[in-house]
Coordinates of C-alpha atoms in Angstrom, one line a residue:
X1 CA 14.7 13.4 -41.6
X2 CA 16.8 14.3 -38.6
X3 CA 15.7 17.2 -36.2
X4 CA 18.0 19.7 -37.8
X5 CA 16.6 19.0 -41.3
X6 CA 13.0 19.2 -40.0
X7 CA 13.7 22.5 -38.3
X8 CA 15.2 24.0 -41.6
X9 CA 12.2 22.7 -43.6
X10 CA 9.7 24.1 -41.0
X11 CA 11.5 27.5 -41.2
X12 CA 11.0 27.6 -45.0
X13 CA 7.5 26.2 -44.8
X14 CA 5.8 29.5 -45.8
X15 CA 8.2 30.2 -48.6
X16 CA 7.7 26.8 -50.2
X17 CA 3.9 27.1 -49.9
X18 CA 4.0 30.6 -51.4
X19 CA 6.6 30.1 -54.3
X20 CA 6.9 26.4 -55.2
X21 CA 4.9 25.4 -58.3
X22 CA 4.6 21.6 -58.4
X23 CA 3.7 20.6 -61.9
X24 CA 3.8 17.1 -63.6
X25 CA 7.4 17.5 -64.7
X26 CA 8.6 18.5 -61.2
X27 CA 6.7 15.5 -59.7
X28 CA 8.2 13.2 -62.3
X29 CA 11.7 14.4 -61.5
X30 CA 11.1 13.8 -57.8
X31 CA 9.8 10.3 -58.6
X32 CA 12.7 9.5 -60.9
X33 CA 15.3 10.6 -58.3
X34 CA 13.4 8.4 -55.7
X35 CA 12.5 11.4 -53.5
X36 CA 8.9 10.2 -53.5
X37 CA 7.1 7.0 -54.4
X38 CA 4.7 6.6 -57.3
X39 CA 1.7 6.4 -54.9
X40 CA 2.9 9.6 -53.1
X41 CA 3.3 11.3 -56.5
X42 CA -0.3 10.4 -57.4
X43 CA -1.5 11.7 -54.0
X44 CA 0.2 15.0 -54.6
X45 CA -1.1 15.3 -58.1
X46 CA -4.7 14.7 -57.0
X47 CA -4.6 17.9 -54.9
X48 CA -6.6 20.6 -56.6
X49 CA -4.5 23.7 -55.8
X50 CA -0.8 24.6 -56.1
X51 CA -0.6 25.4 -52.3
X52 CA -2.3 22.1 -51.4
X53 CA 0.2 20.2 -53.6
X54 CA 3.1 22.0 -51.9
X55 CA 1.6 21.2 -48.5
X56 CA 1.2 17.5 -49.4
X57 CA 4.8 17.4 -50.5
X58 CA 6.0 18.9 -47.2
X59 CA 3.9 16.2 -45.4
X60 CA 5.6 13.4 -47.4
X61 CA 9.2 14.4 -47.5
X62 CA 10.0 14.1 -43.7
X63 CA 9.0 10.4 -43.8
X64 CA 11.5 9.6 -46.6
X65 CA 14.6 9.7 -44.5
X66 CA 17.6 12.0 -43.9
X67 CA 19.2 11.5 -47.3
X68 CA 16.1 13.1 -49.0
X69 CA 16.8 16.6 -47.6
X70 CA 20.1 17.4 -49.5
X71 CA 18.5 15.9 -52.7
X72 CA 15.5 18.1 -52.4
X73 CA 17.6 21.2 -51.8
X74 CA 19.7 20.4 -54.9
X75 CA 16.5 19.9 -56.9
X76 CA 15.4 23.4 -56.0
X77 CA 18.7 25.2 -56.8
X78 CA 18.0 25.5 -60.6
X79 CA 14.5 27.1 -60.5
X80 CA 14.0 28.0 -56.8
X81 CA 17.5 29.1 -55.7
X82 CA 16.2 31.5 -53.1
X83 CA 14.3 28.6 -51.3
X84 CA 17.4 26.4 -51.6
X85 CA 19.6 29.1 -50.2
X86 CA 17.3 29.7 -47.2
X87 CA 17.1 25.9 -46.6
X88 CA 20.9 25.8 -46.5
X89 CA 21.1 28.8 -44.2
X90 CA 18.4 27.4 -41.8
X91 CA 20.1 24.1 -41.7
X92 CA 23.5 25.6 -40.8
X93 CA 21.8 27.7 -38.1
X94 CA 20.1 24.5 -36.8
X95 CA 23.5 22.7 -36.7
X96 CA 24.9 25.4 -34.5
X97 CA 21.9 25.9 -32.3
X98 CA 20.5 22.4 -31.9
X99 CA 23.2 21.1 -29.5
X100 CA 22.5 24.0 -27.1
X101 CA 18.8 23.5 -27.5
X102 CA 19.1 19.8 -26.9
X103 CA 21.3 20.4 -23.9
X104 CA 18.8 22.9 -22.5
X105 CA 15.9 20.6 -23.1
X106 CA 17.6 17.6 -21.5
X107 CA 18.4 19.7 -18.4
X108 CA 14.8 20.8 -18.3
X109 CA 13.6 17.1 -18.6
X110 CA 16.0 16.0 -15.9
X111 CA 15.2 18.8 -13.4
X112 CA 11.4 18.9 -14.0
X113 CA 10.5 15.3 -14.7
X114 CA 13.2 12.8 -13.9
X115 CA 14.6 14.2 -10.6
X116 CA 11.2 14.8 -9.0
X117 CA 10.3 11.2 -10.0
X118 CA 13.5 9.7 -8.4
X119 CA 14.3 12.1 -5.5
X120 CA 11.1 13.9 -4.8
X121 CA 10.0 17.5 -5.5
X122 CA 11.6 18.8 -2.3
X123 CA 15.1 17.6 -3.2
X124 CA 16.9 20.7 -4.7
X125 CA 20.4 19.2 -4.4
X126 CA 19.9 16.9 -7.4
X127 CA 18.9 19.7 -9.8
X128 CA 21.4 20.6 -12.6
X129 CA 22.5 24.2 -13.4
X130 CA 21.5 25.6 -16.8
X131 CA 25.2 25.7 -17.9
X132 CA 25.9 22.0 -17.3
X133 CA 28.5 20.6 -19.6
X134 CA 27.1 18.0 -22.0
X135 CA 29.5 15.3 -20.8
X136 CA 28.5 15.8 -17.2
X137 CA 24.9 16.0 -18.3
X138 CA 25.2 12.5 -19.8
X139 CA 26.8 11.1 -16.7
X140 CA 24.2 12.7 -14.5
X141 CA 21.4 11.3 -16.7
X142 CA 22.9 7.8 -16.5
X143 CA 23.3 8.0 -12.7
X144 CA 19.7 9.2 -12.2
X145 CA 18.3 6.5 -14.5
X146 CA 20.4 3.9 -12.6
X147 CA 19.1 5.2 -9.3
X148 CA 15.6 5.0 -10.6
X149 CA 16.2 1.4 -11.6
X150 CA 17.6 0.5 -8.2
X151 CA 14.8 2.2 -6.2
X152 CA 12.2 0.7 -8.5
X153 CA 13.7 -2.8 -8.1
X154 CA 13.9 -2.4 -4.3
X155 CA 10.3 -1.1 -4.1
X156 CA 9.2 -4.2 -6.1
X157 CA 11.2 -6.5 -4.0
X158 CA 13.4 -7.6 -6.9
X159 CA 17.1 -8.4 -6.8
X160 CA 19.2 -6.6 -9.4
X161 CA 21.3 -9.8 -9.6
X162 CA 18.4 -11.8 -10.8
X163 CA 19.1 -12.3 -14.6
X164 CA 15.5 -13.1 -15.2
X165 CA 14.5 -9.6 -14.3
X166 CA 17.4 -7.8 -16.0
X167 CA 15.8 -8.1 -19.5
X168 CA 12.3 -7.2 -18.4
X169 CA 10.9 -3.7 -18.8
X170 CA 9.8 -1.8 -15.7
X171 CA 6.1 -1.8 -16.7
X172 CA 6.4 -5.6 -17.0
X173 CA 8.0 -5.9 -13.6
X174 CA 5.3 -3.8 -12.1
X175 CA 2.6 -5.8 -13.8
X176 CA 4.2 -9.0 -12.5
X177 CA 4.4 -7.6 -9.0
X178 CA 0.7 -6.5 -9.2
X179 CA -0.3 -10.0 -10.3
X180 CA 1.7 -11.6 -7.5
X181 CA 0.0 -9.3 -5.0
X182 CA -3.4 -10.1 -6.5
X183 CA -2.7 -13.8 -6.2
X184 CA -1.6 -13.4 -2.6
X185 CA -4.8 -11.4 -1.9
X186 CA -6.9 -14.1 -3.6
X187 CA -5.2 -16.8 -1.5
X188 CA -5.9 -14.9 1.7
X189 CA -9.4 -14.3 0.6
X190 CA -9.9 -18.0 -0.1
X191 CA -8.3 -18.9 3.2
X192 CA -10.6 -16.5 5.1
X193 CA -13.6 -17.9 3.2
X194 CA -12.7 -21.4 4.3
X195 CA -12.2 -20.3 7.9
X196 CA -15.6 -18.6 7.7
X197 CA -17.2 -21.8 6.5
X198 CA -15.6 -23.8 9.2
X199 CA -16.9 -21.3 11.8
X200 CA -20.4 -21.6 10.4
X201 CA -20.1 -25.4 10.6
X202 CA -19.1 -25.2 14.2
X203 CA -22.0 -22.9 15.2
X204 CA -24.2 -25.8 16.4
X205 CA -21.4 -27.2 18.5
X206 CA -20.9 -23.7 20.0
X207 CA -24.7 -23.5 20.8
X208 CA -24.5 -26.9 22.5
X209 CA -21.6 -25.8 24.5
X210 CA -23.4 -22.6 25.4
X211 CA -26.4 -24.6 26.7
X212 CA -24.1 -26.8 28.8
X213 CA -22.4 -23.7 30.2
X214 CA -25.8 -22.1 31.0
X215 CA -26.9 -25.3 32.7
X216 CA -23.7 -25.5 34.8
X217 CA -24.2 -21.8 35.8
X218 CA -27.7 -22.6 37.0
X219 CA -26.5 -25.6 38.9
X220 CA -23.7 -23.5 40.4
X221 CA -26.3 -20.9 41.4
X222 CA -28.4 -23.6 43.1
X223 CA -25.3 -24.8 44.9
X224 CA -24.6 -21.3 46.1
X225 CA -28.2 -20.9 47.3
X226 CA -27.9 -24.3 49.1
X227 CA -24.6 -23.2 50.6
X228 CA -26.2 -20.0 51.9
X229 CA -29.0 -22.0 53.5
X230 CA -26.5 -24.3 55.1
X231 CA -24.6 -21.4 56.4
X232 CA -27.8 -19.8 57.7
X233 CA -28.8 -23.1 59.3
X234 CA -25.3 -23.5 60.9
X235 CA -25.6 -20.0 62.3
X236 CA -29.0 -20.9 63.9
X237 CA -27.6 -24.1 65.3
X238 CA -24.6 -22.3 66.6
X239 CA -26.9 -19.9 68.4
X240 CA -28.8 -22.8 69.9
X241 CA -25.6 -24.5 70.9
X242 CA -24.5 -21.3 72.6
X243 CA -27.9 -21.0 74.3
X244 CA -27.7 -24.6 75.5
X245 CA -24.2 -24.1 76.7
X246 CA -25.4 -21.1 78.7
X247 CA -28.2 -23.2 80.2
X248 CA -25.8 -26.0 80.9
X249 CA -23.5 -23.6 82.8
X250 CA -26.5 -22.3 84.7
X251 CA -27.6 -25.8 85.6
X252 CA -24.1 -26.8 86.6
X253 CA -24.0 -23.7 88.9
X254 CA -27.4 -24.5 90.4
X255 CA -26.3 -28.2 90.9
X256 CA -23.2 -27.1 92.7
X257 CA -25.3 -24.9 94.9
X258 CA -27.7 -27.7 95.6
X259 CA -24.9 -30.1 96.4
X260 CA -23.5 -27.6 98.8
X261 CA -26.9 -27.2 100.4
X262 CA -27.3 -31.0 100.7
X263 CA -23.9 -31.2 102.4
X264 CA -24.9 -28.5 104.8
X265 CA -28.2 -30.2 105.6
X266 CA -26.5 -33.6 106.1
X267 CA -24.1 -31.9 108.5
X268 CA -27.0 -30.3 110.4
X269 CA -28.8 -33.6 110.5
X270 CA -25.8 -35.4 111.9
X271 CA -25.4 -32.7 114.5
X272 CA -29.1 -33.0 115.4
X273 CA -28.9 -36.7 115.6
X274 CA -25.9 -36.7 117.9
X275 CA -27.6 -34.2 120.1
X276 CA -30.7 -36.4 120.3
X277 CA -28.6 -39.5 121.1
X278 CA -26.8 -37.6 123.9
X279 CA -30.1 -36.5 125.4
X280 CA -31.6 -40.0 125.4
X281 CA -28.4 -41.4 126.9
X282 CA -28.6 -38.9 129.7
X283 CA -32.2 -39.7 130.4

């Protein structure tokens, strides 16, 4: 049954349970007119009370299709005209009210579910007023769904021009993206594992290199110590050289003084010798 028929049937639910007497003859007529199947007729007949049988019938009828409703109403007109009349009235009311109800419910779904999903809860510009025309409502619904599709594809890194993805549902596309990310993650994990193994393999080489570096550092420290000793030794030798230089200067000065003294003594000796020769010559 369609929603309007179901609504009319639900509105008359109490009346049917209260007044409808389902006997074997009534069930047979329903079966002959193909309103119910033989199995359904037996299920209803197996119920122990009149009210239970009516309840079972109301459970079966909605699953029999939209053509069953007018046939059931006509079946009630002869013996249960007040129920048939109320069903007609409720159905007419449902026909008048359902478009407004559907329009209102669609606006509610768009504003409270679809728009927050697509534009976010803080976007008030995308919300529809309560008196939106059905034509505009359909266009707005189509645009919002299209925007959702575009943003979903963009978030998943999928091109809307790819024909392979056009025929896939959004859950399948998300599932495919998740699998792709998982594969990438597993590849990265495997690559890191291989690098880790290589690093572990190279550990002995690194230890050997570390030993060589330590040995070179020790040799360098020894060379620094030897260099310090050489510098200290050079400083001591420089001091000795300076001391010897000073002594040399002193000796040179003393030597000059001695040479001058020798020259003076030689001059005095010459003068004395001349004087002695003159004295002998005079004698």
